[in-house]
PDB file of C-alpha atoms and ligand atoms in Angstrom:
ATOM      1  CA  MET X   1      -3.469   8.240  30.400  1.00  0.00           C
ATOM      2  CA  GLN X   2      -2.666   4.958  30.201  1.00  0.00           C
ATOM      3  CA  ILE X   3       0.417   3.399  28.084  1.00  0.00           C
ATOM      4  CA  LEU X   4      -0.445   0.425  25.906  1.00  0.00           C
ATOM      5  CA  ASP X   5       2.370  -1.867  26.984  1.00  0.00           C
ATOM      6  CA  GLY X   6       3.497  -3.907  23.606  1.00  0.00           C
ATOM      7  CA  LYS X   7       6.925  -5.381  25.605  1.00  0.00           C
ATOM      8  CA  GLN X   8       4.845  -6.657  28.421  1.00  0.00           C
ATOM      9  CA  THR X   9       1.641  -8.170  26.282  1.00  0.00           C
ATOM     10  CA  ALA X  10       4.417  -9.765  23.828  1.00  0.00           C
ATOM     11  CA  GLU X  11       6.588 -11.086  26.609  1.00  0.00           C
ATOM     12  CA  GLN X  12       2.814 -12.517  27.914  1.00  0.00           C
ATOM     13  CA  ILE X  13       2.416 -13.974  24.773  1.00  0.00           C
ATOM     14  CA  LYS X  14       5.864 -15.246  24.221  1.00  0.00           C
ATOM     15  CA  ALA X  15       5.265 -17.336  27.363  1.00  0.00           C
ATOM     16  CA  GLU X  16       2.136 -18.780  26.178  1.00  0.00           C
ATOM     17  CA  ILE X  17       3.816 -20.039  22.765  1.00  0.00           C
ATOM     18  CA  ALA X  18       6.475 -20.908  25.296  1.00  0.00           C
ATOM     19  CA  ASP X  19       4.218 -23.398  26.831  1.00  0.00           C
ATOM     20  CA  GLU X  20       2.564 -24.764  23.646  1.00  0.00           C
ATOM     21  CA  VAL X  21       5.736 -25.514  22.352  1.00  0.00           C
ATOM     22  CA  ASN X  22       6.319 -27.655  25.723  1.00  0.00           C
ATOM     23  CA  ARG X  23       3.282 -29.589  25.168  1.00  0.00           C
ATOM     24  CA  ILE X  24       3.658 -30.461  21.616  1.00  0.00           C
ATOM     25  CA  LYS X  25       7.278 -31.495  22.497  1.00  0.00           C
ATOM     26  CA  ALA X  26       5.717 -33.447  25.098  1.00  0.00           C
ATOM     27  CA  ARG X  27       2.937 -35.540  23.339  1.00  0.00           C
ATOM     28  CA  GLY X  28       6.217 -36.086  20.650  1.00  0.00           C
ATOM     29  CA  GLY X  29       4.753 -33.484  18.159  1.00  0.00           C
ATOM     30  CA  LYS X  30       7.276 -31.120  15.553  1.00  0.00           C
ATOM     31  CA  VAL X  31       8.526 -27.959  17.011  1.00  0.00           C
ATOM     32  CA  PRO X  32       7.545 -25.330  15.029  1.00  0.00           C
ATOM     33  CA  HIS X  33       9.969 -23.946  12.238  1.00  0.00           C
ATOM     34  CA  LEU X  34      10.351 -20.541  10.551  1.00  0.00           C
ATOM     35  CA  ALA X  35      12.837 -19.624   8.021  1.00  0.00           C
ATOM     36  CA  ALA X  36      13.777 -16.158   6.928  1.00  0.00           C
ATOM     37  CA  ILE X  37      15.346 -15.530   4.017  1.00  0.00           C
ATOM     38  CA  LEU X  38      16.833 -11.946   3.906  1.00  0.00           C
ATOM     39  CA  VAL X  39      18.984 -10.580   0.756  1.00  0.00           C
ATOM     40  CA  GLY X  40      21.681  -8.205   0.953  1.00  0.00           C
ATOM     41  CA  ASN X  41      22.314  -6.524   3.712  1.00  0.00           C
ATOM     42  CA  ASP X  42      20.719  -3.354   5.346  1.00  0.00           C
ATOM     43  CA  GLY X  43      20.651  -2.404   8.820  1.00  0.00           C
ATOM     44  CA  ALA X  44      17.139  -1.884   9.758  1.00  0.00           C
ATOM     45  CA  SER X  45      16.633  -5.624   8.176  1.00  0.00           C
ATOM     46  CA  GLU X  46      19.415  -7.100   9.522  1.00  0.00           C
ATOM     47  CA  THR X  47      18.092  -6.402  13.127  1.00  0.00           C
ATOM     48  CA  TYR X  48      15.245  -7.028  12.420  1.00  0.00           C
ATOM     49  CA  VAL X  49      15.835 -10.849  11.519  1.00  0.00           C
ATOM     50  CA  ALA X  50      17.978 -11.513  14.162  1.00  0.00           C
ATOM     51  CA  ASN X  51      15.057 -10.463  16.458  1.00  0.00           C
ATOM     52  CA  LYS X  52      13.309 -13.017  14.768  1.00  0.00           C
ATOM     53  CA  VAL X  53      15.773 -15.323  14.793  1.00  0.00           C
ATOM     54  CA  LEU X  54      16.199 -14.702  18.334  1.00  0.00           C
ATOM     55  CA  ASP X  55      12.345 -14.720  19.627  1.00  0.00           C
ATOM     56  CA  CYS X  56      12.321 -18.256  18.063  1.00  0.00           C
ATOM     57  CA  LYS X  57      14.895 -19.490  20.059  1.00  0.00           C
ATOM     58  CA  GLN X  58      12.965 -17.944  23.420  1.00  0.00           C
ATOM     59  CA  VAL X  59      10.136 -20.094  22.608  1.00  0.00           C
ATOM     60  CA  GLY X  60      11.666 -22.980  21.389  1.00  0.00           C
ATOM     61  CA  PHE X  61      10.892 -22.770  17.690  1.00  0.00           C
ATOM     62  CA  ASP X  62      13.415 -23.595  15.229  1.00  0.00           C
ATOM     63  CA  SER X  63      14.831 -21.716  12.643  1.00  0.00           C
ATOM     64  CA  THR X  64      16.608 -21.421   9.939  1.00  0.00           C
ATOM     65  CA  LEU X  65      18.340 -17.713   8.291  1.00  0.00           C
ATOM     66  CA  ILE X  66      19.352 -17.517   4.348  1.00  0.00           C
ATOM     67  CA  ARG X  67      21.154 -15.069   3.713  1.00  0.00           C
ATOM     68  CA  LEU X  68      21.105 -14.274   0.215  1.00  0.00           C
ATOM     69  CA  PRO X  69      23.550 -11.522  -1.557  1.00  0.00           C
ATOM     70  CA  ALA X  70      22.358  -8.086  -2.977  1.00  0.00           C
ATOM     71  CA  ASP X  71      22.883  -8.849  -6.010  1.00  0.00           C
ATOM     72  CA  ILE X  72      21.065 -12.310  -6.136  1.00  0.00           C
ATOM     73  CA  THR X  73      18.835 -12.709  -9.872  1.00  0.00           C
ATOM     74  CA  GLU X  74      15.319 -12.380  -9.097  1.00  0.00           C
ATOM     75  CA  GLN X  75      14.647 -16.228 -10.618  1.00  0.00           C
ATOM     76  CA  ALA X  76      17.407 -17.330  -7.790  1.00  0.00           C
ATOM     77  CA  LEU X  77      15.573 -15.507  -5.158  1.00  0.00           C
ATOM     78  CA  LEU X  78      12.647 -17.561  -6.612  1.00  0.00           C
ATOM     79  CA  ASP X  79      14.492 -20.881  -6.850  1.00  0.00           C
ATOM     80  CA  HIS X  80      15.405 -20.733  -3.374  1.00  0.00           C
ATOM     81  CA  ILE X  81      11.146 -19.787  -2.310  1.00  0.00           C
ATOM     82  CA  GLN X  82       9.988 -22.930  -4.018  1.00  0.00           C
ATOM     83  CA  GLN X  83      12.651 -24.960  -1.894  1.00  0.00           C
ATOM     84  CA  LEU X  84      11.323 -23.592   1.194  1.00  0.00           C
ATOM     85  CA  ASN X  85       7.737 -24.438  -0.301  1.00  0.00           C
ATOM     86  CA  GLU X  86       8.652 -28.160  -0.696  1.00  0.00           C
ATOM     87  CA  ASN X  87      10.311 -28.725   2.515  1.00  0.00           C
ATOM     88  CA  SER X  88       8.166 -30.062   4.550  1.00  0.00           C
ATOM     89  CA  ASP X  89      10.453 -29.168   7.596  1.00  0.00           C
ATOM     90  CA  ILE X  90       9.767 -25.747   7.422  1.00  0.00           C
ATOM     91  CA  ASP X  91       6.649 -24.952   8.608  1.00  0.00           C
ATOM     92  CA  GLY X  92       6.493 -20.921   7.276  1.00  0.00           C
ATOM     93  CA  PHE X  93       9.342 -18.935   6.364  1.00  0.00           C
ATOM     94  CA  ILE X  94       9.369 -14.970   5.112  1.00  0.00           C
ATOM     95  CA  VAL X  95      10.870 -12.825   2.622  1.00  0.00           C
ATOM     96  CA  GLN X  96      12.653  -9.838   4.219  1.00  0.00           C
ATOM     97  CA  VAL X  97      11.285  -6.627   2.443  1.00  0.00           C
ATOM     98  CA  PRO X  98      12.418  -4.144   1.183  1.00  0.00           C
ATOM     99  CA  LEU X  99      13.719  -5.881  -1.415  1.00  0.00           C
ATOM    100  CA  PRO X 100      16.559  -4.642  -4.093  1.00  0.00           C
ATOM    101  CA  LYS X 101      15.062  -2.413  -6.714  1.00  0.00           C
ATOM    102  CA  HIS X 102      15.703  -5.275  -9.521  1.00  0.00           C
ATOM    103  CA  ILE X 103      13.391  -7.625  -7.615  1.00  0.00           C
ATOM    104  CA  ASP X 104       9.981  -7.447  -8.380  1.00  0.00           C
ATOM    105  CA  GLU X 105       8.291  -7.611  -4.720  1.00  0.00           C
ATOM    106  CA  THR X 106       5.073  -8.695  -5.876  1.00  0.00           C
ATOM    107  CA  ARG X 107       6.270 -11.735  -8.168  1.00  0.00           C
ATOM    108  CA  VAL X 108       7.768 -12.994  -5.005  1.00  0.00           C
ATOM    109  CA  THR X 109       4.876 -13.003  -2.689  1.00  0.00           C
ATOM    110  CA  LEU X 110       2.917 -14.784  -4.958  1.00  0.00           C
ATOM    111  CA  ALA X 111       5.263 -17.579  -4.819  1.00  0.00           C
ATOM    112  CA  ILE X 112       5.455 -18.203  -1.530  1.00  0.00           C
ATOM    113  CA  SER X 113       2.593 -21.054  -0.878  1.00  0.00           C
ATOM    114  CA  PRO X 114      -0.208 -19.656   1.133  1.00  0.00           C
ATOM    115  CA  ALA X 115       0.293 -22.429   3.517  1.00  0.00           C
ATOM    116  CA  LYS X 116       3.911 -21.346   4.468  1.00  0.00           C
ATOM    117  CA  ASP X 117       3.160 -17.586   4.442  1.00  0.00           C
ATOM    118  CA  VAL X 118       3.152 -16.028   7.748  1.00  0.00           C
ATOM    119  CA  ASP X 119       3.700 -12.592   6.877  1.00  0.00           C
ATOM    120  CA  GLY X 120       0.166 -12.824   5.338  1.00  0.00           C
ATOM    121  CA  PHE X 121       1.545 -10.678   2.790  1.00  0.00           C
ATOM    122  CA  SER X 122       0.833 -13.011  -0.259  1.00  0.00           C
ATOM    123  CA  PRO X 123      -2.679 -11.946  -2.659  1.00  0.00           C
ATOM    124  CA  ALA X 124      -4.037 -15.139  -1.374  1.00  0.00           C
ATOM    125  CA  SER X 125      -3.163 -14.528   2.391  1.00  0.00           C
ATOM    126  CA  VAL X 126      -4.575 -10.917   1.919  1.00  0.00           C
ATOM    127  CA  GLY X 127      -7.996 -12.262   0.118  1.00  0.00           C
ATOM    128  CA  ARG X 128      -8.603 -14.422   2.744  1.00  0.00           C
ATOM    129  CA  MET X 129      -8.324 -11.871   5.793  1.00  0.00           C
ATOM    130  CA  CYS X 130     -10.475 -10.068   3.531  1.00  0.00           C
ATOM    131  CA  LEU X 131     -13.699 -12.827   3.853  1.00  0.00           C
ATOM    132  CA  ALA X 132     -12.825 -12.854   7.383  1.00  0.00           C
ATOM    133  CA  LEU X 133     -11.296 -16.647   6.252  1.00  0.00           C
ATOM    134  CA  PRO X 134      -8.867 -19.126   8.127  1.00  0.00           C
ATOM    135  CA  THR X 135      -5.738 -17.351   7.222  1.00  0.00           C
ATOM    136  CA  PHE X 136      -2.321 -15.857   8.555  1.00  0.00           C
ATOM    137  CA  ILE X 137      -3.078 -11.959   9.143  1.00  0.00           C
ATOM    138  CA  SER X 138       0.198  -9.689   8.793  1.00  0.00           C
ATOM    139  CA  ALA X 139       2.134  -9.369  12.059  1.00  0.00           C
ATOM    140  CA  THR X 140       1.817  -5.514  12.404  1.00  0.00           C
ATOM    141  CA  PRO X 141      -2.210  -5.595  11.859  1.00  0.00           C
ATOM    142  CA  ASN X 142      -2.514  -8.494  14.233  1.00  0.00           C
ATOM    143  CA  GLY X 143      -0.216  -7.401  16.929  1.00  0.00           C
ATOM    144  CA  VAL X 144      -2.906  -3.992  16.920  1.00  0.00           C
ATOM    145  CA  MET X 145      -5.890  -6.292  17.000  1.00  0.00           C
ATOM    146  CA  GLU X 146      -4.153  -8.662  20.302  1.00  0.00           C
ATOM    147  CA  LEU X 147      -3.303  -5.399  22.041  1.00  0.00           C
ATOM    148  CA  LEU X 148      -6.243  -3.955  21.886  1.00  0.00           C
ATOM    149  CA  LYS X 149      -8.355  -7.400  22.410  1.00  0.00           C
ATOM    150  CA  ARG X 150      -5.942  -7.496  25.739  1.00  0.00           C
ATOM    151  CA  TYR X 151      -6.602  -4.778  27.458  1.00  0.00           C
ATOM    152  CA  GLN X 152     -10.302  -4.798  26.107  1.00  0.00           C
ATOM    153  CA  ILE X 153     -10.463  -1.405  24.472  1.00  0.00           C
ATOM    154  CA  GLU X 154     -14.270  -0.954  23.412  1.00  0.00           C
ATOM    155  CA  THR X 155     -13.993  -0.712  19.706  1.00  0.00           C
ATOM    156  CA  ALA X 156     -17.608  -1.584  18.270  1.00  0.00           C
ATOM    157  CA  GLY X 157     -19.202   1.523  17.380  1.00  0.00           C
ATOM    158  CA  LYS X 158     -16.456   3.784  17.708  1.00  0.00           C
ATOM    159  CA  HIS X 159     -14.941   5.916  14.882  1.00  0.00           C
ATOM    160  CA  CYS X 160     -11.036   5.043  13.903  1.00  0.00           C
ATOM    161  CA  VAL X 161      -9.195   6.697  11.995  1.00  0.00           C
ATOM    162  CA  VAL X 162      -6.381   4.928   9.669  1.00  0.00           C
ATOM    163  CA  VAL X 163      -3.336   7.062   9.086  1.00  0.00           C
ATOM    164  CA  GLY X 164      -1.545   5.106   5.902  1.00  0.00           C
ATOM    165  CA  ARG X 165      -2.626   2.551   3.132  1.00  0.00           C
ATOM    166  CA  SER X 166       0.157   0.794   2.954  1.00  0.00           C
ATOM    167  CA  ASN X 167       0.155  -2.951   2.063  1.00  0.00           C
ATOM    168  CA  ILE X 168       1.552  -4.230   5.551  1.00  0.00           C
ATOM    169  CA  VAL X 169      -0.127  -1.787   7.496  1.00  0.00           C
ATOM    170  CA  GLY X 170      -2.682   0.685   6.278  1.00  0.00           C
ATOM    171  CA  THR X 171      -4.722  -1.167   4.256  1.00  0.00           C
ATOM    172  CA  PRO X 172      -5.480  -4.370   6.358  1.00  0.00           C
ATOM    173  CA  MET X 173      -5.788  -2.207   9.522  1.00  0.00           C
ATOM    174  CA  SER X 174      -8.451  -0.589   8.026  1.00  0.00           C
ATOM    175  CA  ILE X 175     -10.250  -4.029   7.011  1.00  0.00           C
ATOM    176  CA  LEU X 176      -9.273  -5.480  11.011  1.00  0.00           C
ATOM    177  CA  MET X 177     -11.310  -2.913  12.606  1.00  0.00           C
ATOM    178  CA  SER X 178     -14.234  -2.896   9.889  1.00  0.00           C
ATOM    179  CA  ARG X 179     -15.335  -6.278  10.226  1.00  0.00           C
ATOM    180  CA  ASN X 180     -17.538  -8.202  12.776  1.00  0.00           C
ATOM    181  CA  SER X 181     -15.553  -9.383  15.145  1.00  0.00           C
ATOM    182  CA  ASN X 182     -13.773  -8.179  18.368  1.00  0.00           C
ATOM    183  CA  PRO X 183     -11.683  -5.698  18.361  1.00  0.00           C
ATOM    184  CA  GLY X 184     -13.417  -5.070  15.342  1.00  0.00           C
ATOM    185  CA  ASN X 185     -17.325  -3.138  14.333  1.00  0.00           C
ATOM    186  CA  ALA X 186     -15.582   0.016  14.073  1.00  0.00           C
ATOM    187  CA  THR X 187     -16.191   3.063  11.705  1.00  0.00           C
ATOM    188  CA  VAL X 188     -13.092   3.490   9.747  1.00  0.00           C
ATOM    189  CA  THR X 189     -12.084   6.050   7.847  1.00  0.00           C
ATOM    190  CA  LEU X 190      -8.499   5.666   5.977  1.00  0.00           C
ATOM    191  CA  VAL X 191      -6.459   8.603   5.584  1.00  0.00           C
ATOM    192  CA  HIS X 192      -3.928   9.417   3.276  1.00  0.00           C
ATOM    193  CA  SER X 193      -1.205  11.681   1.629  1.00  0.00           C
ATOM    194  CA  ARG X 194      -3.927  12.778  -0.982  1.00  0.00           C
ATOM    195  CA  THR X 195      -6.385  13.605   1.556  1.00  0.00           C
ATOM    196  CA  PRO X 196      -7.461  17.382   1.973  1.00  0.00           C
ATOM    197  CA  ASN X 197      -8.284  17.830   6.298  1.00  0.00           C
ATOM    198  CA  MET X 198      -6.364  15.217   6.946  1.00  0.00           C
ATOM    199  CA  ALA X 199      -5.928  17.059  10.748  1.00  0.00           C
ATOM    200  CA  ASP X 200      -9.582  17.397  11.219  1.00  0.00           C
ATOM    201  CA  ILE X 201     -10.070  14.025  10.156  1.00  0.00           C
ATOM    202  CA  CYS X 202      -8.280  12.594  12.838  1.00  0.00           C
ATOM    203  CA  ARG X 203      -9.418  15.044  15.817  1.00  0.00           C
ATOM    204  CA  THR X 204     -12.529  13.021  15.189  1.00  0.00           C
ATOM    205  CA  ALA X 205     -10.720   9.526  16.032  1.00  0.00           C
ATOM    206  CA  ASP X 206     -12.004   7.483  18.907  1.00  0.00           C
ATOM    207  CA  ILE X 207      -8.613   5.402  17.884  1.00  0.00           C
ATOM    208  CA  LEU X 208      -6.212   6.383  15.530  1.00  0.00           C
ATOM    209  CA  ILE X 209      -3.869   4.324  14.298  1.00  0.00           C
ATOM    210  CA  VAL X 210      -1.143   5.538  12.300  1.00  0.00           C
ATOM    211  CA  ALA X 211       1.399   3.940  10.156  1.00  0.00           C
ATOM    212  CA  ILE X 212       2.468   6.380   7.943  1.00  0.00           C
ATOM    213  CA  GLY X 213       6.266   6.352   8.409  1.00  0.00           C
ATOM    214  CA  LYS X 214       7.061  10.279   8.836  1.00  0.00           C
ATOM    215  CA  PRO X 215       8.597  11.164  12.385  1.00  0.00           C
ATOM    216  CA  ASP X 216       5.725  12.857  14.643  1.00  0.00           C
ATOM    217  CA  PHE X 217       4.131  12.967  12.243  1.00  0.00           C
ATOM    218  CA  VAL X 218       0.808  13.258  14.351  1.00  0.00           C
ATOM    219  CA  THR X 219       1.180  16.307  17.104  1.00  0.00           C
ATOM    220  CA  GLY X 220      -1.200  17.232  20.298  1.00  0.00           C
ATOM    221  CA  ASP X 221      -3.639  19.358  18.090  1.00  0.00           C
ATOM    222  CA  MET X 222      -4.850  16.543  15.809  1.00  0.00           C
ATOM    223  CA  VAL X 223      -6.200  14.100  18.296  1.00  0.00           C
ATOM    224  CA  LYS X 224      -9.721  14.456  20.458  1.00  0.00           C
ATOM    225  CA  ASP X 225      -9.457  14.084  24.327  1.00  0.00           C
ATOM    226  CA  GLY X 226      -9.362  10.893  25.559  1.00  0.00           C
ATOM    227  CA  ALA X 227      -8.784   9.391  22.072  1.00  0.00           C
ATOM    228  CA  VAL X 228      -6.729   5.596  22.155  1.00  0.00           C
ATOM    229  CA  VAL X 229      -3.260   6.572  20.069  1.00  0.00           C
ATOM    230  CA  ILE X 230      -1.921   3.282  18.482  1.00  0.00           C
ATOM    231  CA  ASP X 231       2.107   4.506  16.925  1.00  0.00           C
ATOM    232  CA  VAL X 232       3.007   2.238  14.618  1.00  0.00           C
ATOM    233  CA  GLY X 233       5.974   4.088  13.371  1.00  0.00           C
ATOM    234  CA  ILE X 234       9.368   3.383  13.889  1.00  0.00           C
ATOM    235  CA  THR X 235      12.034   5.174  12.171  1.00  0.00           C
ATOM    236  CA  ARG X 236      15.527   5.788  12.249  1.00  0.00           C
ATOM    237  CA  VAL X 237      16.480   9.317  13.325  1.00  0.00           C
ATOM    238  CA  ALA X 238      20.455  10.131  13.143  1.00  0.00           C
ATOM    239  CA  ASP X 239      21.106  11.004  17.214  1.00  0.00           C
ATOM    240  CA  ALA X 240      24.682  11.778  17.702  1.00  0.00           C
ATOM    241  CA  SER X 241      24.032  11.542  21.961  1.00  0.00           C
ATOM    242  CA  LYS X 242      23.265   7.192  21.117  1.00  0.00           C
ATOM    243  CA  ALA X 243      26.038   4.946  21.078  1.00  0.00           C
ATOM    244  CA  SER X 244      23.949   3.229  17.988  1.00  0.00           C
ATOM    245  CA  GLY X 245      23.626   6.980  15.749  1.00  0.00           C
ATOM    246  CA  PHE X 246      19.993   6.937  16.183  1.00  0.00           C
ATOM    247  CA  ARG X 247      17.125   6.777  17.786  1.00  0.00           C
ATOM    248  CA  LEU X 248      14.117   5.152  17.255  1.00  0.00           C
ATOM    249  CA  THR X 249      11.042   7.378  16.265  1.00  0.00           C
ATOM    250  CA  GLY X 250       7.147   7.035  15.707  1.00  0.00           C
ATOM    251  CA  ASP X 251       4.672   8.908  13.949  1.00  0.00           C
ATOM    252  CA  VAL X 252       3.217  10.347  16.424  1.00  0.00           C
ATOM    253  CA  HIS X 253       4.904  12.790  18.527  1.00  0.00           C
ATOM    254  CA  PHE X 254       4.114  11.506  22.597  1.00  0.00           C
ATOM    255  CA  GLU X 255       5.030  14.715  24.103  1.00  0.00           C
ATOM    256  CA  SER X 256       2.097  16.388  22.928  1.00  0.00           C
ATOM    257  CA  VAL X 257      -0.098  13.585  22.362  1.00  0.00           C
ATOM    258  CA  LYS X 258       0.070  12.132  25.842  1.00  0.00           C
ATOM    259  CA  THR X 259      -1.844  14.393  27.576  1.00  0.00           C
ATOM    260  CA  LYS X 260      -4.499  14.283  25.264  1.00  0.00           C
ATOM    261  CA  CYS X 261      -5.213  10.949  24.790  1.00  0.00           C
ATOM    262  CA  SER X 262      -6.548   7.506  26.932  1.00  0.00           C
ATOM    263  CA  PHE X 263      -4.066   5.282  25.923  1.00  0.00           C
ATOM    264  CA  ILE X 264      -1.384   5.289  24.061  1.00  0.00           C
ATOM    265  CA  THR X 265       1.523   2.909  22.363  1.00  0.00           C
ATOM    266  CA  PRO X 266       4.981   3.531  23.254  1.00  0.00           C
ATOM    267  CA  VAL X 267       7.788   3.985  20.180  1.00  0.00           C
ATOM    268  CA  PRO X 268      10.171   1.785  21.420  1.00  0.00           C
ATOM    269  CA  GLY X 269       8.170  -1.078  23.410  1.00  0.00           C
ATOM    270  CA  GLY X 270       4.624  -0.584  22.171  1.00  0.00           C
ATOM    271  CA  VAL X 271       3.227  -2.557  18.341  1.00  0.00           C
ATOM    272  CA  GLY X 272       6.933  -3.497  17.376  1.00  0.00           C
ATOM    273  CA  PRO X 273       7.427  -6.126  20.102  1.00  0.00           C
ATOM    274  CA  MET X 274       3.689  -6.995  19.297  1.00  0.00           C
ATOM    275  CA  THR X 275       4.242  -7.772  15.401  1.00  0.00           C
ATOM    276  CA  ARG X 276       7.368 -10.347  16.566  1.00  0.00           C
ATOM    277  CA  ALA X 277       4.820 -11.966  19.008  1.00  0.00           C
ATOM    278  CA  SER X 278       2.290 -12.362  16.103  1.00  0.00           C
ATOM    279  CA  LEU X 279       5.430 -13.742  14.067  1.00  0.00           C
ATOM    280  CA  LEU X 280       5.408 -16.020  16.408  1.00  0.00           C
ATOM    281  CA  GLN X 281       1.963 -16.685  16.608  1.00  0.00           C
ATOM    282  CA  ASN X 282       1.960 -17.123  12.993  1.00  0.00           C
ATOM    283  CA  THR X 283       4.203 -19.604  13.058  1.00  0.00           C
ATOM    284  CA  LEU X 284       2.831 -22.017  15.229  1.00  0.00           C
ATOM    285  CA  LYS X 285      -0.576 -21.777  13.617  1.00  0.00           C
ATOM    286  CA  ALA X 286       1.095 -22.803  10.595  1.00  0.00           C
ATOM    287  CA  GLN X 287       0.630 -26.461  11.647  1.00  0.00           C
ATOM    288  CA  ALA X 288      -2.971 -25.273  12.114  1.00  0.00           C
ATOM    289  CA  LEU X 289      -3.498 -24.289   8.861  1.00  0.00           C
ATOM    290  CA  ARG X 290      -1.447 -26.773   7.312  1.00  0.00           C
ATOM    291  CA  ASP X 291      -4.638 -28.765   6.034  1.00  0.00           C
ATOM    292  CA  GLN X 292      -6.636 -25.982   5.412  1.00  0.00           C
ATOM    293  CA  LEU X 293      -4.877 -23.904   3.143  1.00  0.00           C
TER     294      LEU X 293
HETATM  295  N1  LIG I   1       9.841  -5.076   6.426  1.00  0.00           N
HETATM  296  C1  LIG I   1       9.661  -4.696   7.779  1.00  0.00           C
HETATM  297  N2  LIG I   1       8.381  -5.400   8.100  1.00  0.00           N
HETATM  298  C2  LIG I   1       8.729  -6.353   7.763  1.00  0.00           C
HETATM  299  C3  LIG I   1       7.486  -7.468   7.820  1.00  0.00           C
HETATM  300  O1  LIG I   1       6.724  -7.764   8.722  1.00  0.00           O
HETATM  301  N3  LIG I   1       7.976  -8.761   6.972  1.00  0.00           N
HETATM  302  C4  LIG I   1       8.812  -8.820   6.199  1.00  0.00           C
HETATM  303  N4  LIG I   1       9.063  -9.756   5.305  1.00  0.00           N
HETATM  304  N5  LIG I   1       9.587  -7.794   5.816  1.00  0.00           N
HETATM  305  C5  LIG I   1       9.197  -6.725   6.646  1.00  0.00           C
END
C-alpha cells in the first residue's frame, strides 16, 4: 500500500504557483487577489478560511477577508457579493458555506460572477464543467483529479465508484472521472444513501472515492484487493486526549482498508491540502479566464 501524500503534493503545487507569482511580478503584472466572505463564526469555517488566507500569503497572492455577522440579511450579503463582482482588483472570491439557515445558498451562488467564481459552485460554472468548457472546477474534485494525475494512477477503463452525491464533491467527481480526459475515461457508478447493496458495489471498485461525511463509513470488507481509495471525508470527532478537544476523521476506516488497497489518501494530509492548493490554482486561472467567461 502506498500513501497518496496530499500534503507533499500540495506543497509542490504551491511552490509552482509561487514561481508563477514571481514571474508575474518580474514582468510588472498584477498579483492574483482572492477575497473570502465568512458569515458568522462556525468553528470549522473559521479554520478553513484562516487557512485559505495563509495559503495566499505563502504563494504571494493578495487576500481580503470579509467577516459578516451571522444575522446579516440575505440582501446585505448579496450587496457585498455585487461589490466584489464589480471590484476589478479582486480576481476571484468565495463565500464560505454553510451559511446561516435564513440565507438561500442557491441565490448566493447565482449572484457570484462566473468570471470570479473560483469555488466553481455557481450553476454557470457547473454547467461549463459538464460540457468540458473552460471554467473553474470546484476545489475538492479538482484536487482529487490533480492527485490522481501526479501519482500517474491509471483511470481509463477502470470502474470508479463515487460514494455520495453532494453538489460540491460527489456529483462533480462522477462527471470528471467519466469524461474523456486523463485522468478520466473511467466507468463511473455513483452510490448514495438510497442505494441498496452499497457494500457490494463498493467491492467492485478499482477506484473508490468516498465523500459521504460519515466517519469510518467504508471498512476493509467493502474494498477490493488492490483498489485505489480516496477519502474526502473530514469530520471533527470529539477526543478528550487532544488539546483542541477533537480529532479529524475520514469517511474511510484507515486501519482495516490499508491492508487491502494499493493506494490510499490519509486524513488529515490527503485530500484536504489538495483542496486548498486547488483554490490557489483557480485564483491564478481567474486572470486567464477573465475574458472568456
Ligand atoms: N465549505 C466547505 N468546503 C468549502 C469550499 O470549498 N468552499 C466554500 N466556499 N465553502 C466550503
